[in-house]
Every structure is written in C-alpha cells, then in structure tokens.
CSV table of C-alpha atoms in Angstrom, one decimal:
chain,number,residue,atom,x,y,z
L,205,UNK,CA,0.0,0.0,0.0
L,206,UNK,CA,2.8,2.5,0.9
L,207,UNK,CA,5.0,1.2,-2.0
L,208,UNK,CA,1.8,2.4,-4.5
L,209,UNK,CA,1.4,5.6,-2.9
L,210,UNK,CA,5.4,6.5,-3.5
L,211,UNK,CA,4.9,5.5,-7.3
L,212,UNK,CA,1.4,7.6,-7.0
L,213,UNK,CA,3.3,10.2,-5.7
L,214,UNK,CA,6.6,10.3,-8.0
L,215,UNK,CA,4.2,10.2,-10.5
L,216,UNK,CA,1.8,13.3,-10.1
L,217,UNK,CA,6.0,14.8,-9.2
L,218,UNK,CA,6.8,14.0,-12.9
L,219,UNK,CA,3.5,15.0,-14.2
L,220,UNK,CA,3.9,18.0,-12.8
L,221,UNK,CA,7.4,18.6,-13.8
L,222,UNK,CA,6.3,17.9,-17.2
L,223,UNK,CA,3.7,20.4,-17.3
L,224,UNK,CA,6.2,23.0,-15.8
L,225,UNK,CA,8.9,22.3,-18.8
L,226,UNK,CA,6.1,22.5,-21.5
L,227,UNK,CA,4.8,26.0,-20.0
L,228,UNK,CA,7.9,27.3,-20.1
L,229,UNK,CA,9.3,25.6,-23.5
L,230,UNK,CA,5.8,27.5,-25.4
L,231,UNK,CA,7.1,30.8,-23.2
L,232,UNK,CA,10.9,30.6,-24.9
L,233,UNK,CA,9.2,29.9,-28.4
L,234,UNK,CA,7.1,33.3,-27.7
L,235,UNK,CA,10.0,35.1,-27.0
L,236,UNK,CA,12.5,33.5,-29.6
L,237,UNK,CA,9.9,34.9,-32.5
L,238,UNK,CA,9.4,37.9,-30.9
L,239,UNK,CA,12.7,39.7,-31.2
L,240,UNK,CA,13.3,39.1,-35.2
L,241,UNK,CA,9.5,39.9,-35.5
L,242,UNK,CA,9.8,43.5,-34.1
L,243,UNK,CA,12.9,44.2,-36.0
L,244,UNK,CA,11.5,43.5,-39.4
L,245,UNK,CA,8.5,45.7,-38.7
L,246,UNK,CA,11.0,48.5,-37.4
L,247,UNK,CA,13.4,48.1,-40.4
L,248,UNK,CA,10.3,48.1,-42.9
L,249,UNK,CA,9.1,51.6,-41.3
L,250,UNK,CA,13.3,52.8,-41.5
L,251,UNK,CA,13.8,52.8,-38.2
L,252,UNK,CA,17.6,53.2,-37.9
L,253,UNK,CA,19.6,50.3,-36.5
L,254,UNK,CA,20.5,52.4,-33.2
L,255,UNK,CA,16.9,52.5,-32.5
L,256,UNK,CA,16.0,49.4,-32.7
L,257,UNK,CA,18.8,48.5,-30.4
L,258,UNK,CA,17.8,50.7,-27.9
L,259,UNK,CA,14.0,49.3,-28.1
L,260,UNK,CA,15.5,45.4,-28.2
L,261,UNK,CA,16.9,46.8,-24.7
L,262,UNK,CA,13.5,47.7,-23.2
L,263,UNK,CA,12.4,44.1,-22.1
L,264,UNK,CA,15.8,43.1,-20.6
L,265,UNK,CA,15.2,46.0,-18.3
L,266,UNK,CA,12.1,44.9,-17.6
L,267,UNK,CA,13.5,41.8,-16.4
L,268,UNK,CA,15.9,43.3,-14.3
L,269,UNK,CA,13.9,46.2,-12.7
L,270,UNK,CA,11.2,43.2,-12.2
L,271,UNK,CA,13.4,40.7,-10.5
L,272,UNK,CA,13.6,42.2,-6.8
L,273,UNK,CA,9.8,42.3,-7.3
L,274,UNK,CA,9.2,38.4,-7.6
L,275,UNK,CA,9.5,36.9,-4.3
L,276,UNK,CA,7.3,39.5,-3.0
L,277,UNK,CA,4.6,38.8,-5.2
L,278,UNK,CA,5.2,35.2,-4.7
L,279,UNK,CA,4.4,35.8,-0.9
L,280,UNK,CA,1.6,38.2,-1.2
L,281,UNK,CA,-0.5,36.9,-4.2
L,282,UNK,CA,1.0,33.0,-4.3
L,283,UNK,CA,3.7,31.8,-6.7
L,284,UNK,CA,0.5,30.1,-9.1
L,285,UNK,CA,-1.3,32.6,-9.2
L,286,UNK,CA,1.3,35.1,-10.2
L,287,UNK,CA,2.6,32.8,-13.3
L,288,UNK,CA,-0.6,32.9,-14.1
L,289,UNK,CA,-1.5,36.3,-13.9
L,290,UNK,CA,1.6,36.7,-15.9
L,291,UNK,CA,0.7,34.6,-18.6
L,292,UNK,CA,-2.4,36.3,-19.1
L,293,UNK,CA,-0.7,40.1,-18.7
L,294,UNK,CA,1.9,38.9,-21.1
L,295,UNK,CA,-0.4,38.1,-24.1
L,296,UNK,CA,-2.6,41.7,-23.6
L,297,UNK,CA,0.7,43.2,-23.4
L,298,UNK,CA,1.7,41.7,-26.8
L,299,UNK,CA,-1.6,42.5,-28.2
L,300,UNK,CA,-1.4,46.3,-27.5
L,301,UNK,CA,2.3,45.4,-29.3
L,302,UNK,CA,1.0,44.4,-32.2
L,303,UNK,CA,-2.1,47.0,-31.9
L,304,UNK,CA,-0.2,50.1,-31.8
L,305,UNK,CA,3.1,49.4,-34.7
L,306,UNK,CA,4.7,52.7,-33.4
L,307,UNK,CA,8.3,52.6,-32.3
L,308,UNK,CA,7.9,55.2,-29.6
L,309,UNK,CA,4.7,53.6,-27.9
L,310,UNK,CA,6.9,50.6,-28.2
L,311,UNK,CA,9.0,51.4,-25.9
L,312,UNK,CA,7.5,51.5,-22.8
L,313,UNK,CA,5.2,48.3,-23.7
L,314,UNK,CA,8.5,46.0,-24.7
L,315,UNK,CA,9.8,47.2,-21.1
L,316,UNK,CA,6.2,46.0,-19.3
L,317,UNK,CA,6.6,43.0,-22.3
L,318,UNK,CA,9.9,42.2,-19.8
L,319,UNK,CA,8.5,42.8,-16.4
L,320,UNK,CA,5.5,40.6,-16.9
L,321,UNK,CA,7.0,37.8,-18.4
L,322,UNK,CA,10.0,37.9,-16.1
L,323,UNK,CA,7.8,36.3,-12.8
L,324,UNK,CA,6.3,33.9,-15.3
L,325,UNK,CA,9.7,32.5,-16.5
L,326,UNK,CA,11.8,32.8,-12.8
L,327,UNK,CA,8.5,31.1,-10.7
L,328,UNK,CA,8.2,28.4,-13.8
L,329,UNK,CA,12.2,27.8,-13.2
L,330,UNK,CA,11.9,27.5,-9.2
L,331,UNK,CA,9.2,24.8,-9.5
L,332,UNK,CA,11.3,22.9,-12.0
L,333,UNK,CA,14.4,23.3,-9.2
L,334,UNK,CA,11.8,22.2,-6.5
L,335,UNK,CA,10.3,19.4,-8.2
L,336,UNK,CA,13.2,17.4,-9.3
L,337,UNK,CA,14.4,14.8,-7.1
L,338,UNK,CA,18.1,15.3,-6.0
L,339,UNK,CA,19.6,12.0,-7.2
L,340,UNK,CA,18.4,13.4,-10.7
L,341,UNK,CA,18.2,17.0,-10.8
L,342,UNK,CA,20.8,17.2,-13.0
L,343,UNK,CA,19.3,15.1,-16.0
L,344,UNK,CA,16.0,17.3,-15.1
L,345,UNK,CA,17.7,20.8,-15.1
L,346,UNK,CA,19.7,19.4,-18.6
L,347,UNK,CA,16.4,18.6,-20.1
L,348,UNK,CA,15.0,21.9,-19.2
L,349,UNK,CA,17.8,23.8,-20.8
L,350,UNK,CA,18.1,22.0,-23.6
L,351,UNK,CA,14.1,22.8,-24.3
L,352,UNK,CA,14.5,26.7,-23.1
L,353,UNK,CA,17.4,26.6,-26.0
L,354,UNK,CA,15.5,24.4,-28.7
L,355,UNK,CA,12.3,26.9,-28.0
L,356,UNK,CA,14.5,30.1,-28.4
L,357,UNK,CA,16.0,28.8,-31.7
L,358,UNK,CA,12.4,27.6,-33.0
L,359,UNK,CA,10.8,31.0,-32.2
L,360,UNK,CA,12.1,32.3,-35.5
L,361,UNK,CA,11.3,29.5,-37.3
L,362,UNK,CA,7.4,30.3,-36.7
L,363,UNK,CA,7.8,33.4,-38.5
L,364,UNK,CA,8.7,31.3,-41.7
L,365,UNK,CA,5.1,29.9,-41.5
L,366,UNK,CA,3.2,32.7,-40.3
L,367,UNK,CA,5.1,35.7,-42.1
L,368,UNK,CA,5.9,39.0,-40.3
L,369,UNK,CA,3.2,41.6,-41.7
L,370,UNK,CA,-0.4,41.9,-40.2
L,371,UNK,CA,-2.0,40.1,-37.2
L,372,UNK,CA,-1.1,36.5,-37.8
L,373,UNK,CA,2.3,36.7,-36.0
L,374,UNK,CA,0.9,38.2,-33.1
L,375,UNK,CA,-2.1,36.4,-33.1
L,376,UNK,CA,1.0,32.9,-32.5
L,377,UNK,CA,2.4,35.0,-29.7
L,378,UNK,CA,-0.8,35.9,-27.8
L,379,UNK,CA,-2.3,32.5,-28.3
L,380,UNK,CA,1.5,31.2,-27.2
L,381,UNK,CA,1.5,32.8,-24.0
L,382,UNK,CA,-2.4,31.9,-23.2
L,383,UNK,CA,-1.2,28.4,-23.8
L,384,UNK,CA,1.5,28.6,-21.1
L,385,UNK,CA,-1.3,30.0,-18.6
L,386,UNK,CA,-3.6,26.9,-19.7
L,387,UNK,CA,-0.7,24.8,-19.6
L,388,UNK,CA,0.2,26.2,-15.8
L,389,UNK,CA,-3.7,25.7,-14.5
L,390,UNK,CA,-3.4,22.1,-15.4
L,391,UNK,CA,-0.5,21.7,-12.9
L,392,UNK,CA,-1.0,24.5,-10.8
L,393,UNK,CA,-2.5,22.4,-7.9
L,394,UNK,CA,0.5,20.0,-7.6
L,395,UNK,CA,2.9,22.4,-7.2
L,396,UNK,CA,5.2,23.0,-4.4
L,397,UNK,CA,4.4,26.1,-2.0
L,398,UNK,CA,8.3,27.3,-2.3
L,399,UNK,CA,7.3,30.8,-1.4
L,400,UNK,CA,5.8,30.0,2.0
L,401,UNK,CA,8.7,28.2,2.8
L,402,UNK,CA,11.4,29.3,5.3
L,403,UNK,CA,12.2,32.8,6.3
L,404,UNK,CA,11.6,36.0,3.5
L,405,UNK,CA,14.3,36.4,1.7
L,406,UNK,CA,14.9,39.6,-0.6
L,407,UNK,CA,16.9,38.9,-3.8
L,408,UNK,CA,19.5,42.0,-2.3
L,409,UNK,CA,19.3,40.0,1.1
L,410,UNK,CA,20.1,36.5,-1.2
L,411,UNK,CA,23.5,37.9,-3.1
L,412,UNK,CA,25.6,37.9,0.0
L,413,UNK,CA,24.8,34.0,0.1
L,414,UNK,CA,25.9,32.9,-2.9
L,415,UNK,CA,28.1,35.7,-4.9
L,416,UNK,CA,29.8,33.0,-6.6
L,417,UNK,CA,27.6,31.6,-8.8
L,418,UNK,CA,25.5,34.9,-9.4
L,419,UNK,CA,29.2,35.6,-10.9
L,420,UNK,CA,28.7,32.4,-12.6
L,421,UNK,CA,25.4,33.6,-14.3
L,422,UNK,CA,26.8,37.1,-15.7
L,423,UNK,CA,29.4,35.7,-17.4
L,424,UNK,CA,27.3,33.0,-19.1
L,425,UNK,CA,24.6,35.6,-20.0
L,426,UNK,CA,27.7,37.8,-21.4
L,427,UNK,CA,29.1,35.2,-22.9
L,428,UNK,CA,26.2,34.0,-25.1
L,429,UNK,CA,24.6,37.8,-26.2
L,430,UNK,CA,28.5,38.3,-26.8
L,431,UNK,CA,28.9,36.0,-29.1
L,432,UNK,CA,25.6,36.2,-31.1
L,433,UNK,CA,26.2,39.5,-31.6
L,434,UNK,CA,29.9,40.0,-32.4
L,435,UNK,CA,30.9,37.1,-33.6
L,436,UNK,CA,29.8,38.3,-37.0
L,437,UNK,CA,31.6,41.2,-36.7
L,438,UNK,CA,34.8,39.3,-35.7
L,439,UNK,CA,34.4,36.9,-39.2
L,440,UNK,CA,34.5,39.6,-41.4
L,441,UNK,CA,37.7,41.1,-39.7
L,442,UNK,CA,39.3,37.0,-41.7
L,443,UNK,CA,37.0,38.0,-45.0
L,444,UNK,CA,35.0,35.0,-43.8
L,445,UNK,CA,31.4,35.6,-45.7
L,446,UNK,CA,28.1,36.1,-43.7
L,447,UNK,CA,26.5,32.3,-44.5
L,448,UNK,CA,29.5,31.1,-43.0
L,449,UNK,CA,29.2,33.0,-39.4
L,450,UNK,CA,25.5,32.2,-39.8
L,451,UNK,CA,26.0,28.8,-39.7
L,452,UNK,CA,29.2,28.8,-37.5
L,453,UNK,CA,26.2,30.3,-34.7
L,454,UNK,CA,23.6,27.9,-35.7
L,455,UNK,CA,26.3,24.7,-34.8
L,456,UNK,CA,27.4,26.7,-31.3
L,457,UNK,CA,23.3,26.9,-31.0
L,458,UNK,CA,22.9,23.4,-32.0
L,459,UNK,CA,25.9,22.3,-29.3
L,460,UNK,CA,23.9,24.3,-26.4
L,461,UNK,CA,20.8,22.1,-27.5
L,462,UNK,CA,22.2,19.0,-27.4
L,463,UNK,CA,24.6,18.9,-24.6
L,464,UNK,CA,23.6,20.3,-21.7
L,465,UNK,CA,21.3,16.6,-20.2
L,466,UNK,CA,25.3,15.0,-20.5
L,467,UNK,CA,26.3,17.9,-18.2
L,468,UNK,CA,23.7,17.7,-16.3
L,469,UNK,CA,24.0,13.8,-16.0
L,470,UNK,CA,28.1,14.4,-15.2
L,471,UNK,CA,27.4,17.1,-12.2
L,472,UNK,CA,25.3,13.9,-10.8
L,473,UNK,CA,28.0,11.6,-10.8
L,474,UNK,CA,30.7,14.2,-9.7
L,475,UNK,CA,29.4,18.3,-8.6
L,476,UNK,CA,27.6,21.2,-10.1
L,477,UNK,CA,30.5,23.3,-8.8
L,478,UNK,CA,33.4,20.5,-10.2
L,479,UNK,CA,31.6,20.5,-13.6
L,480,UNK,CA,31.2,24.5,-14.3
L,481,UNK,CA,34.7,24.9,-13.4
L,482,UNK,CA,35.0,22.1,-16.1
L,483,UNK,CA,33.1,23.8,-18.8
L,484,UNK,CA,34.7,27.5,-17.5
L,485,UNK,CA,37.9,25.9,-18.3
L,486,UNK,CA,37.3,24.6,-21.3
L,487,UNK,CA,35.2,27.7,-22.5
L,488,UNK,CA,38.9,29.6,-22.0
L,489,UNK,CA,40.4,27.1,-23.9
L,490,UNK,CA,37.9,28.1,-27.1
L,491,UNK,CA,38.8,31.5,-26.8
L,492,UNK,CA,42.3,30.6,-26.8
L,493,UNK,CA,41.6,28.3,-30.1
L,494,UNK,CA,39.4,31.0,-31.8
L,495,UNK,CA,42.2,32.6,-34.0
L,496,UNK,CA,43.8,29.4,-34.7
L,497,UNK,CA,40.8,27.5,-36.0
L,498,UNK,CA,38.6,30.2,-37.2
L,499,UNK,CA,39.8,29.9,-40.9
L,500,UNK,CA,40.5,25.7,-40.8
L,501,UNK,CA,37.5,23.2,-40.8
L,502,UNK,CA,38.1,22.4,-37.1
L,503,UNK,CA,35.9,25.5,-36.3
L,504,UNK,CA,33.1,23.9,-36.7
L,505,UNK,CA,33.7,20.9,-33.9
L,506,UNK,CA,35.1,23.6,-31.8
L,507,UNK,CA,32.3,26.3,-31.6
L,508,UNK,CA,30.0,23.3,-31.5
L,509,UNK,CA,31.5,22.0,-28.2
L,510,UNK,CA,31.9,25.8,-27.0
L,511,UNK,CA,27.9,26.5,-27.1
L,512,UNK,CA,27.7,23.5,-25.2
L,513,UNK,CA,30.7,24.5,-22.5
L,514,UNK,CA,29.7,28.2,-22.4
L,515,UNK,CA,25.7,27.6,-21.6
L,516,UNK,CA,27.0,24.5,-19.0
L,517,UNK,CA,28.2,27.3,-16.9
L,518,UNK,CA,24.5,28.8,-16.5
L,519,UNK,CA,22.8,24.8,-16.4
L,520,UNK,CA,25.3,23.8,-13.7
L,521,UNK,CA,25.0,26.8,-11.6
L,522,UNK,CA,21.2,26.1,-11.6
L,523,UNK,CA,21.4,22.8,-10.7
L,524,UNK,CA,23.7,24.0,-7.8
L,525,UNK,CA,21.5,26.6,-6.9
L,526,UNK,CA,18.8,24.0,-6.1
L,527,UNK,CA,21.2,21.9,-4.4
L,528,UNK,CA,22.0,24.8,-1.8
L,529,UNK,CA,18.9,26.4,-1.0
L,530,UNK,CA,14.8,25.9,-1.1
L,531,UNK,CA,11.9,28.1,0.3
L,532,UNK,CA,12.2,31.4,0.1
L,533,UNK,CA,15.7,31.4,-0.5
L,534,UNK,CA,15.1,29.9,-4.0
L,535,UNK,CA,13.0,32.6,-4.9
L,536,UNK,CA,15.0,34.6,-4.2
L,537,UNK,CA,17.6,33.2,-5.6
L,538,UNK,CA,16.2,32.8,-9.1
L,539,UNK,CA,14.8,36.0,-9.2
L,540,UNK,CA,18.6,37.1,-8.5
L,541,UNK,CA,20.0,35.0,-11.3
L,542,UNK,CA,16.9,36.4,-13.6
L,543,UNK,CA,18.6,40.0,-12.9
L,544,UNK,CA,22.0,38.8,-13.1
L,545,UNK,CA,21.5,37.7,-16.5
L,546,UNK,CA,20.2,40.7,-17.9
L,547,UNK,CA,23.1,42.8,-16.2
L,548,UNK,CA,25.4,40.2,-18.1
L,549,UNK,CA,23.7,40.7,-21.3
L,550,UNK,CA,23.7,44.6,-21.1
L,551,UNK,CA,27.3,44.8,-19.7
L,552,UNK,CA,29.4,42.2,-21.4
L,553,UNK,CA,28.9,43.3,-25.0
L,554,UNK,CA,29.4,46.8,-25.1
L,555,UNK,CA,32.6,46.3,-23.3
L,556,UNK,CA,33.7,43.3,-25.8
L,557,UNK,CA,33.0,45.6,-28.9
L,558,UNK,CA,34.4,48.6,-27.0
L,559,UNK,CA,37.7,46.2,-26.5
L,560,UNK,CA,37.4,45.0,-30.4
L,561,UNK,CA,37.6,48.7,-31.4
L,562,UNK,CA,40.9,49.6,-29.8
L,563,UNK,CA,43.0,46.0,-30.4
L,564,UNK,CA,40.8,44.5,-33.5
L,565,UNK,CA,39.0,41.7,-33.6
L,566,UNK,CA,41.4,40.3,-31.2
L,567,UNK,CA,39.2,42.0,-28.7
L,568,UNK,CA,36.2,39.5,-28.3
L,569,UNK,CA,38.4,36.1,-27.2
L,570,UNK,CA,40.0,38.1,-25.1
L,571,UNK,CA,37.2,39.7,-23.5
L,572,UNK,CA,35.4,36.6,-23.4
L,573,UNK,CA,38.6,34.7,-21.9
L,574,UNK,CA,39.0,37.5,-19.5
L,575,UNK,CA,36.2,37.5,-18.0
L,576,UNK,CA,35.9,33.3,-17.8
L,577,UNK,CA,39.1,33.5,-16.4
L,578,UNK,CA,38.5,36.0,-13.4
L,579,UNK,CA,35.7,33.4,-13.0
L,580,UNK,CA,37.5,30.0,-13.0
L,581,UNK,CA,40.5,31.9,-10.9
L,582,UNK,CA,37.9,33.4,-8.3
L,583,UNK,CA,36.2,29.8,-8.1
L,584,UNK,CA,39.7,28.3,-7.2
L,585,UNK,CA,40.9,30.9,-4.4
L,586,UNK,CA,37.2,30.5,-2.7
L,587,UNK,CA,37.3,27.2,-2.7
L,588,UNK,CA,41.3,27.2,-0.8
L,589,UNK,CA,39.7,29.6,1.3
L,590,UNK,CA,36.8,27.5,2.3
C-alpha cells in the first residue's frame, strides 16, 4: 500500500514537472519569434539600426527592474497565481504590441513586455528546481535547458510559416502565452508552496549567500549575447562571408541544445561546482583556439563544443543553486539569477566591442577569456579559502 502511494506520488512529481517544462518551452518559443519579428516591422518603417537596439533593450530592463519584485509577489498573491497572472498580462501586453506598430509607444510596452514575463519564467524555473528529485536534478535541469534553447531557436522559425506583416504573427504570440497560462492551470494544484517556505528572503538580502555563482550567471549571459552579436563582426575582420558565421552560430546553438542533459548527468556523478569549473575551463580554452581554427575546418567541432561548455556554466550553476537552497531562498535566488543575466547581457557586449575597437578583432576572445578567467581563478581561491 505505501509502496503504491510512493509510485502515486513520484508520478503526479513528474506530471507535474512535465507540465512545468512544457509551460515554459511555449514561453521561450514566444519570446525567440518575438525579437526578429519587431525588428522586421521596425526596419520596414526605417527605423535606424541604433533605435531598434535601444527598443530590443527595453524588455531586458524589464526583467531586471522586475526581479527584486518576484519573491514579493510570490508571498503576497502565491507563486500560481502570479505565473498565471503573468501569462495572461503577457499576451494583452503583446496585443497592444501588435495594436499600436509605433516605435515610440513601443517602448515603454516591450519594457512592461519584460517585467511581466520575467515572474512567469523565474516562478516556472523554481518549480522545475523544487520538483526534481536530488539523485536526478541534473538530467532534469539538462532537459529543461536544452528545451529553453531548442524553444528560443524555433521562435524564429514560426515566422517562416506565419510571415511577419499583419495580425497572424501576433495572433501565434498571444495565443502562445495563453497556452502557457492553460498549460500552468493544469498543474497548478500540484505544485510545491516554495514561497511559504522558510524565512523572507529579498533577492539583495540573497546575493551575499551565494556571490559565486550569481558571478557564474553574468558571465554566461555575457558570454552568449557576446557572441551572437559580435561574432559576425569578428568573421568579417578573416573576410569570412556572412553564410559562414551564420552557420558557425547555428552549430554553437545546436551544441547548447544538445549537450547540456550530458552535463547535467556528469554534475550527478561528480558536482555542479566541479563540472562548471569544467566547462569555464574549457570555454577559456575556445577563446584561446578561436584565431587558430577560425579559418581551418576544425571550427566547426570547436564552436559546437563551445555553445555547449559556455551555456553548461549557467545549467550547472542552476542545478547548484537547487542543491544549496529551497523556500524562500530559492526565490530569491532565481529571481537574483533572472537580474543577473540581464546585467550580463547589457554589460558584457558593449565592453567586448568597446575592447574590439581599440585592439581588432582580437578583442572578443580576449574579452570573453578574461572574464571566464577571473571566474575560474575566483572559483579556485574560494574554494582554498573554504
């Protein structure tokens, strides 16, 4: 009788999980079409590329002004019922996007675009965290990044079907993010109450706790917007043509995909922590190979196991974070990595293509290498301290 109960049990834990992962895999698809779609639209009305930089920005903002927000709500409204909320604020949000076509108005709704979706992806996350059992959160926390990456690189491939003039684009996104909602209600009961949990924890109060791998988070944020957007820039400094670096990204995309559940299944059979250092380590090493291989056919096996290295630093430091903390803390904690990553995505470039104009194109693997290296160096002196 008990024995049935634990498989009742570990069953409604998986469901569960599932719905979680399929909420939040139609969430990245939203998001992944969104971006190109807005930038066609702009570039159609001549919107200058500056511009439409600066209104790309608005929604990472969001997420980062919105982060301290999220245990909060968590505690005063209930984690579900936030998400869901969310979901639902999310797709009117999107609607007035696609209602009002004027860069200016745009604006301010991409930034709400960011603060509503932000709670909607973090509280998603934290259940994920909660709901996998420890002998296999890694495999669990693998498979939910490899579907956050797959759903990001299908989002543009929806705009191949449904074009990018008129309503029908929209009409994908809205219906996208009421999907999530629906997809949340169906689970919504059998999820874990992580923000009544343990003491309050504010996401300022939560940095002190674990520094390290908020670290951790900003350099694989900086890492990956880095890359997607100068990497281009550093193949023509070789006179390597545009297909080329297209399809050098897609592979390092491809190798994110489809090796973060081995990562995940390694930092079960050794450590989170042993395993990032692993993948900062070898993620230096690429940088360091960069101007060797980028003109020999051994690129291509190198920026394939670099995607998967460079976005292992961000999987494992998840899986860590779940390891170390629950409750409130979690929330916290999430929320903290949430803002983290958008500081690494606004930071980290700028100063790459700052570096890139004074040296050359030199100046993105060394940025990139700098920066991993500060982290693997930081990660070794704690760790003699401790």
């Amino acid at each position: 009788m008990a024995l049935a109960k634990s498989e009742t049990g570990e069953r409604m834990q998986w469901a569960a999980i599932t719905g979680v992962i399929a909420t939040v895999s139609v969430f990245a698809i939203a998001q992944g079409f969104s971006y190109p779609l807005l930038s066609f639209i702009l570039q159609r009305q001549g919107v200058s590329p500056a511009v439409i930089g600066l209104s790309a920005a608005m929604t990472p903002v969001g997420f980062i002004l919105s982060s301290p927000l999220i245990p909060g709500l968590a505690r005063r409204f209930g984690a579900g019922r936030t998400a869901l909320t969310c979901a639902v604020l999310s797709a009117l949000v999107l609607a007035l996007i696609g209602w009002t076509q004027d860069v200016y108005l745009w604006f301010p709704l991409r930034f709400l675009i960011g603060v509503v979706t932000n709670p909607l992806y973090v509280l998603s996350e934290i259940w994920v965290i909660a709901l996998a059992p420890p002998s296999r959160r890694g495999r669990v926390m693998g498979i939910y990044s490899t579907i956050i990456s797959a759903g990001f690189a299908a989002g543009p491939l929806c705009l191949l079907a449904v074009g990018t003039e008129g309503w029908p684009p929209f009409l994908v996104g809205i219906l996208a993010f009421l999907f999530c909602g629906a997809c949340l209600a169906v689970v919504v009961k059998r999820l874990p109450k992580v923000d009544q949990a343990g003491e309050n924890v504010s996401v300022l109060g939560f940095m002190p706790l674990a520094w390290l791998l908020l670290s951790a988070v900003v350099v694989a944020a900086g890492f990956e917007q880095s890359v997607l957007a100068l990497l281009p820039v550093y193949g023509t400094h070789y006179g390597i043509p545009e297909a080329r670096m297209s399809a050098l990204l897609s592979v390092m995309i491809a190798g994110n995909i489809a090796m973060q559940v081995p990562l995940g299944l390694l930092a079960e059979r050794l450590t989170a922590r042993l395993v990032r250092f692993g993948c900062v380590s070898v993620t230096i090493l690429g940088c360091v190979l960069l101007p060797m291989l980028i003109e020999t056919p051994l690129i291509w096996p190198c920026v394939f196991i670099w995607g998967a290295v460079s976005y292992g630093i961000y999987t494992t430091s998840i899986i860590e974070l779940g390891e170390r903390f629950a409750g409130s803390p979690l929330v916290a904690g999430n929320a903290a990595f949430s803002l983290m990553w958008g500081v690494g995505g606004i930071v980290v470039p700028p100063l790459a293509g700052g570096v890139m104009d004074v040296i050359g194109a030199a100046g993105l693997p060394v940025t990139l290498g700098a920066i991993c290296a500060a982290l693997a160096v930081t990660t070794v002196f704690r760790r003699r301290v401790v």
